[in-house]
C-alpha positions as a printed NumPy array, in Angstrom:
array([[178.324,   3.435, 224.879],
       [176.822,   2.863, 228.339],
       [177.18 ,  -0.062, 230.613],
       [174.564,  -2.205, 231.281],
       [173.411,  -2.128, 234.339],
       [173.542,  -6.038, 235.349],
       [177.565,  -5.679, 234.83 ],
       [178.458,  -2.677, 236.768],
       [178.729,  -4.117, 239.908],
       [181.361,  -6.831, 238.594],
       [183.544,  -4.297, 236.639],
       [183.585,  -2.172, 239.837],
       [184.212,  -5.269, 241.848],
       [187.357,  -6.071, 239.32 ],
       [188.257,  -2.676, 239.357],
       [188.335,  -2.75 , 243.121],
       [190.588,  -6.09 , 243.363],
       [192.91 ,  -4.3  , 240.845],
       [193.492,  -1.422, 242.781],
       [193.168,  -3.006, 246.658],
       [196.115,  -3.446, 248.278],
       [198.175,  -6.921, 248.312],
       [197.741,  -8.664, 251.081],
       [200.739, -10.511, 252.218],
       [200.308, -14.419, 252.442],
       [202.894, -14.28 , 254.291],
       [201.359, -12.913, 257.962],
       [200.826, -15.599, 260.322],
       [197.31 , -15.489, 262.12 ],
       [197.779, -17.584, 265.318],
       [194.919, -18.728, 267.665],
       [194.597, -21.621, 269.84 ],
       [191.788, -23.944, 267.946],
       [194.495, -23.875, 264.581],
       [194.492, -27.869, 264.767],
       [191.002, -28.467, 266.047],
       [189.724, -29.76 , 262.59 ],
       [193.461, -30.579, 261.104],
       [194.509, -32.324, 264.173],
       [192.099, -32.144, 266.49 ],
       [194.595, -35.083, 269.054],
       [197.421, -32.321, 268.76 ],
       [197.176, -31.148, 272.513],
       [196.938, -34.559, 273.937],
       [199.345, -36.149, 271.79 ],
       [201.584, -33.202, 272.954],
       [200.289, -33.657, 276.331],
       [200.754, -37.549, 276.517],
       [204.641, -37.452, 275.316],
       [205.831, -34.464, 277.883],
       [204.778, -36.394, 280.556],
       [206.182, -39.516, 279.73 ],
       [209.327, -37.757, 278.713],
       [209.568, -35.303, 281.792],
       [208.873, -38.636, 284.086],
       [211.907, -40.152, 282.516],
       [214.347, -37.129, 282.193],
       [213.174, -34.864, 285.134],
       [215.653, -31.727, 283.039],
       [213.528, -32.219, 280.557],
       [211.032, -28.747, 281.298],
       [214.358, -26.275, 281.777],
       [215.917, -27.623, 278.656],
       [212.832, -27.326, 276.555],
       [212.186, -23.973, 277.86 ],
       [215.487, -22.893, 277.461],
       [215.949, -24.439, 273.625],
       [212.518, -22.183, 273.099],
       [214.166, -19.012, 274.219],
       [217.168, -19.505, 272.001],
       [214.913, -20.375, 268.947],
       [212.903, -17.088, 269.382],
       [215.619, -14.545, 269.898],
       [217.111, -15.528, 266.471],
       [214.889, -15.121, 263.639],
       [212.008, -15.957, 265.18 ],
       [210.312, -18.561, 266.77 ],
       [210.37 , -20.676, 263.953],
       [212.24 , -24.076, 264.856],
       [215.738, -22.883, 263.028],
       [217.511, -24.112, 266.107],
       [216.615, -27.719, 265.922],
       [218.404, -28.084, 262.307],
       [220.825, -30.133, 262.275],
       [224.262, -29.078, 260.479],
       [224.914, -30.476, 257.295],
       [227.577, -30.25 , 253.93 ],
       [225.959, -27.488, 252.956],
       [225.361, -25.445, 255.87 ],
       [226.537, -24.986, 259.919],
       [223.631, -24.398, 261.591],
       [222.486, -22.267, 264.507],
       [222.733, -25.432, 267.251],
       [226.376, -26.041, 266.46 ],
       [227.041, -22.537, 267.394],
       [229.67 , -22.83 , 270.223],
       [226.77 , -20.674, 272.091],
       [224.174, -23.32 , 271.76 ],
       [226.994, -26.232, 272.635],
       [225.105, -26.862, 275.723],
       [221.981, -26.803, 274.802],
       [220.267, -30.244, 276.185],
       [219.557, -33.32 , 273.75 ],
       [216.583, -33.766, 276.049],
       [215.134, -30.985, 274.568],
       [215.508, -32.026, 270.713],
       [214.613, -35.435, 271.932],
       [210.909, -34.549, 273.541],
       [210.234, -32.308, 269.576],
       [211.027, -35.19 , 268.214],
       [208.927, -37.8  , 269.465],
       [205.963, -35.544, 269.578],
       [206.884, -35.109, 265.704],
       [206.766, -38.416, 264.986],
       [203.208, -39.09 , 267.21 ],
       [201.829, -35.926, 265.349],
       [203.227, -37.903, 261.957],
       [201.482, -40.855, 262.694],
       [198.305, -38.965, 263.221],
       [197.94 , -36.256, 261.012],
       [201.061, -36.001, 258.817],
       [202.657, -33.352, 257.009],
       [200.035, -30.621, 259.188],
       [201.775, -29.423, 262.279],
       [205.254, -26.888, 262.284],
       [208.096, -28.576, 264.656],
       [207.887, -24.515, 266.036],
       [204.235, -25.351, 267.17 ],
       [205.154, -28.186, 268.545],
       [208.321, -26.637, 270.705],
       [205.575, -23.718, 271.691],
       [203.283, -26.006, 273.31 ],
       [205.832, -28.375, 274.617],
       [207.29 , -25.602, 276.003],
       [204.374, -24.699, 277.864],
       [202.825, -27.888, 279.237],
       [206.171, -28.887, 280.68 ],
       [206.478, -25.348, 282.564],
       [203.258, -26.254, 283.591],
       [204.194, -29.351, 284.812],
       [206.845, -28.535, 287.353],
       [204.75 , -25.976, 289.093],
       [205.242, -23.009, 286.818],
       [201.871, -20.949, 285.207],
       [199.526, -21.755, 282.741],
       [199.623, -19.506, 279.217],
       [198.048, -19.76 , 276.443],
       [199.777, -20.918, 273.422],
       [198.581, -19.49 , 270.155],
       [198.831, -21.811, 266.85 ],
       [200.075, -21.605, 263.294],
       [203.641, -20.789, 263.105],
       [205.401, -22.289, 260.022],
       [208.898, -23.246, 259.889],
       [211.766, -21.118, 258.75 ],
       [214.324, -22.114, 256.579],
       [217.452, -20.487, 257.31 ],
       [219.242, -21.943, 260.369],
       [222.887, -19.732, 260.322],
       [225.413, -20.275, 262.869],
       [227.143, -17.205, 262.573],
       [224.31 , -15.216, 263.255],
       [224.038, -16.759, 266.993],
       [226.165, -14.362, 268.657],
       [224.764, -11.096, 269.602],
       [221.601, -12.491, 269.502],
       [221.389, -14.858, 272.693],
       [222.321, -13.541, 276.091],
       [225.475, -14.775, 277.541],
       [226.046, -14.854, 281.138],
       [228.938, -12.321, 281.781],
       [226.998,  -9.847, 279.965],
       [225.765,  -6.587, 281.621],
       [221.975,  -5.7  , 282.259],
       [222.48 ,  -2.79 , 279.308],
       [223.475,  -5.51 , 276.809],
       [220.901,  -8.044, 277.161],
       [218.15 ,  -5.54 , 277.801],
       [219.099,  -4.303, 274.422],
       [218.734,  -7.923, 272.817],
       [215.258,  -8.15 , 274.69 ],
       [214.243,  -4.822, 273.379],
       [215.131,  -5.453, 270.38 ],
       [212.538,  -8.316, 270.166],
       [209.96 ,  -6.195, 272.108],
       [210.242,  -6.848, 275.775],
       [210.529,  -4.308, 278.597],
       [213.109,  -4.151, 281.343],
       [210.055,  -5.96 , 283.212],
       [210.   ,  -8.546, 281.071],
       [213.226,  -9.185, 280.91 ],
       [213.403,  -9.761, 284.753],
       [210.348, -12.203, 284.672],
       [211.782, -14.271, 281.842],
       [214.918, -14.005, 283.694],
       [212.974, -16.46 , 286.28 ],
       [212.922, -19.113, 284.293],
       [216.113, -19.669, 285.769],
       [214.13 , -20.863, 288.626],
       [214.921, -24.512, 286.879],
       [217.631, -26.326, 285.059],
       [221.456, -26.149, 285.605],
       [224.266, -24.458, 284.081],
       [227.568, -25.39 , 283.274],
       [230.628, -24.504, 285.186],
       [232.664, -22.695, 282.198],
       [229.638, -20.124, 282.684],
       [230.631, -19.293, 285.891],
       [233.775, -20.497, 286.535],
       [235.083, -16.564, 286.394],
       [233.492, -16.329, 289.305],
       [234.946, -18.835, 291.664],
       [238.553, -18.62 , 290.812],
       [241.346, -16.426, 290.627],
       [242.087, -12.164, 291.483],
       [238.379, -11.893, 289.751],
       [236.63 , -13.76 , 292.192],
       [233.03 , -12.729, 292.964],
       [233.425, -11.663, 296.661],
       [229.635, -11.051, 296.421],
       [228.784, -14.615, 295.94 ],
       [227.729, -16.375, 299.417],
       [230.726, -17.844, 300.839],
       [229.668, -21.334, 301.499],
       [227.696, -21.409, 298.451],
       [230.763, -20.239, 296.6  ],
       [233.033, -23.084, 298.582],
       [230.813, -26.116, 297.418],
       [230.591, -24.632, 293.719],
       [234.55 , -24.527, 293.624],
       [234.54 , -28.194, 295.038],
       [231.97 , -29.105, 292.424],
       [233.784, -27.265, 289.459],
       [237.472, -28.328, 290.628],
       [238.173, -30.648, 287.737],
       [235.943, -28.218, 285.188],
       [238.546, -27.76 , 282.525],
       [238.961, -31.858, 282.052],
       [235.041, -32.585, 282.322],
       [233.031, -29.426, 280.648],
       [229.842, -31.815, 281.011],
       [229.567, -30.4  , 285.188],
       [227.399, -28.01 , 286.25 ],
       [225.413, -26.994, 289.265],
       [221.403, -25.877, 289.528],
       [220.464, -22.217, 288.816],
       [218.248, -22.581, 291.931],
       [220.481, -24.179, 294.836],
       [217.466, -24.374, 296.955],
       [214.703, -26.024, 294.932],
       [216.092, -27.213, 291.44 ],
       [213.064, -29.184, 290.038],
       [210.283, -26.521, 290.787],
       [209.047, -23.5  , 289.203],
       [208.35 , -21.224, 292.045],
       [209.827, -17.667, 293.098],
       [213.305, -18.843, 294.909],
       [215.27 , -17.898, 291.84 ],
       [214.552, -14.108, 293.237],
       [215.102, -14.652, 296.816],
       [217.922, -16.458, 295.991],
       [219.585, -13.388, 294.352],
       [219.062, -11.488, 297.727],
       [221.107, -14.148, 299.708],
       [224.047, -13.865, 297.443],
       [222.879, -17.12 , 295.774],
       [222.588, -16.14 , 291.937],
       [224.649, -18.571, 290.091],
       [225.129, -16.696, 286.866],
       [227.146, -13.417, 286.802],
       [224.109, -12.062, 284.676],
       [221.575, -13.343, 287.471],
       [223.643, -11.561, 290.449],
       [223.851,  -8.295, 288.132],
       [219.597,  -7.848, 288.115],
       [220.13 ,  -7.275, 292.181],
       [222.588,  -5.129, 291.94 ],
       [221.421,  -3.161, 289.278],
       [219.195,   0.093, 290.197],
       [216.949,  -0.34 , 287.229],
       [216.455,  -4.213, 287.709],
       [216.372,  -4.345, 291.618],
       [212.852,  -3.517, 292.155],
       [211.284,  -5.755, 289.926],
       [213.25 ,  -9.013, 291.874],
       [212.583,  -7.447, 295.546],
       [208.998,  -7.659, 293.724],
       [209.192, -11.313, 292.513],
       [211.371, -12.151, 295.327],
       [208.323, -11.18 , 297.992],
       [205.075, -11.878, 295.364],
       [204.667, -15.342, 293.361],
       [201.571, -13.939, 292.137],
       [203.363, -11.066, 290.224],
       [206.09 , -13.263, 288.588],
       [203.986, -16.426, 287.192],
       [201.15 , -13.414, 286.1  ],
       [204.293, -11.393, 284.803],
       [206.079, -14.621, 283.353],
       [203.059, -16.015, 281.73 ],
       [201.864, -12.806, 279.741],
       [206.021, -13.014, 278.68 ],
       [205.415, -16.756, 277.886],
       [202.707, -15.28 , 275.233],
       [204.5  , -12.495, 273.982],
       [207.558, -14.546, 273.568],
       [205.642, -17.088, 271.222],
       [204.795, -14.194, 268.715],
       [208.137, -12.886, 268.219],
       [208.936, -13.366, 264.604],
       [206.965, -15.913, 263.653],
       [206.132, -16.978, 259.919],
       [203.127, -17.451, 258.261],
       [202.863, -19.451, 254.66 ],
       [204.88 , -17.524, 252.49 ],
       [207.565, -17.745, 255.003],
       [207.692, -21.106, 256.091],
       [207.075, -24.922, 255.458],
       [205.411, -27.686, 257.763],
       [209.218, -29.706, 258.254],
       [208.815, -33.647, 257.837],
       [211.208, -34.293, 260.079],
       [212.137, -31.343, 262.934],
       [216.034, -31.407, 262.475],
       [216.047, -31.069, 258.342],
       [214.552, -28.517, 255.859],
       [212.382, -30.868, 253.119],
       [214.676, -29.073, 250.229],
       [217.909, -30.97 , 252.16 ],
       [220.231, -29.059, 250.312],
       [219.257, -25.718, 252.036]])
């Protein structure tokens, strides 16, 4: 029996459909205009919220930038760090290493989410809110502009026990910290550029107090800086909220002063100071200390890259109704 010529193309298409490799629905395709039709006021709502919040609380920019890093370095940029612990699960944000993540950063994401749910309910993911808010806040305090591609879905898992080993610690070596960056696709140069985020924000005394007191005190800290820090942190074991600016010279401005400080012995964390001591990272520190444009360019490229780490697509995540809860509260 011969097939009708008119039917043959349809049979061929059916055959091709059967044998063609399936395209995963979970692949996230990010683009800058993702919400142009579904939530046209997205950019304005985020921008207005961060302007208001940063004006009220000037540490919001640094806190949100740090929150973004901690989110992307574990399970990818999927807003898993925003999830609150419940009776079924201890979430990322409640691991000891995330204890100091600032409430202002969580607050700005929740404010934006509330506004967006009124404008375009069920459309914008918390992961996209965090990424966009981070960029807008960095530029507000003088940092470089970089594109934020959108279309992430919110992750379906947040486990506190997975944090350790995936988030850099202030007493780790350059080799160990770079191992975490490398695992996420970042070069040594990109790691140093991203470390420049410490040009804003603060760290609690418990994160650097071992450099100040006792027989293991670090002799390479600038003496006057060390004296001031000892006075500031003298009661840190009683009050664990005491903190110092990461950049003592221009703490509220995103610039290259962090790298200049490292050359003067004004690096706050041990991991900061090691960047100028290590032969492999020292050239990048010296470059950024003398050339702010080079730092800004490298930081912007690295942040664009950061925003694509481990993103979730439609088959792998959801758009949460609230940023601190999965849609299924039993998860």
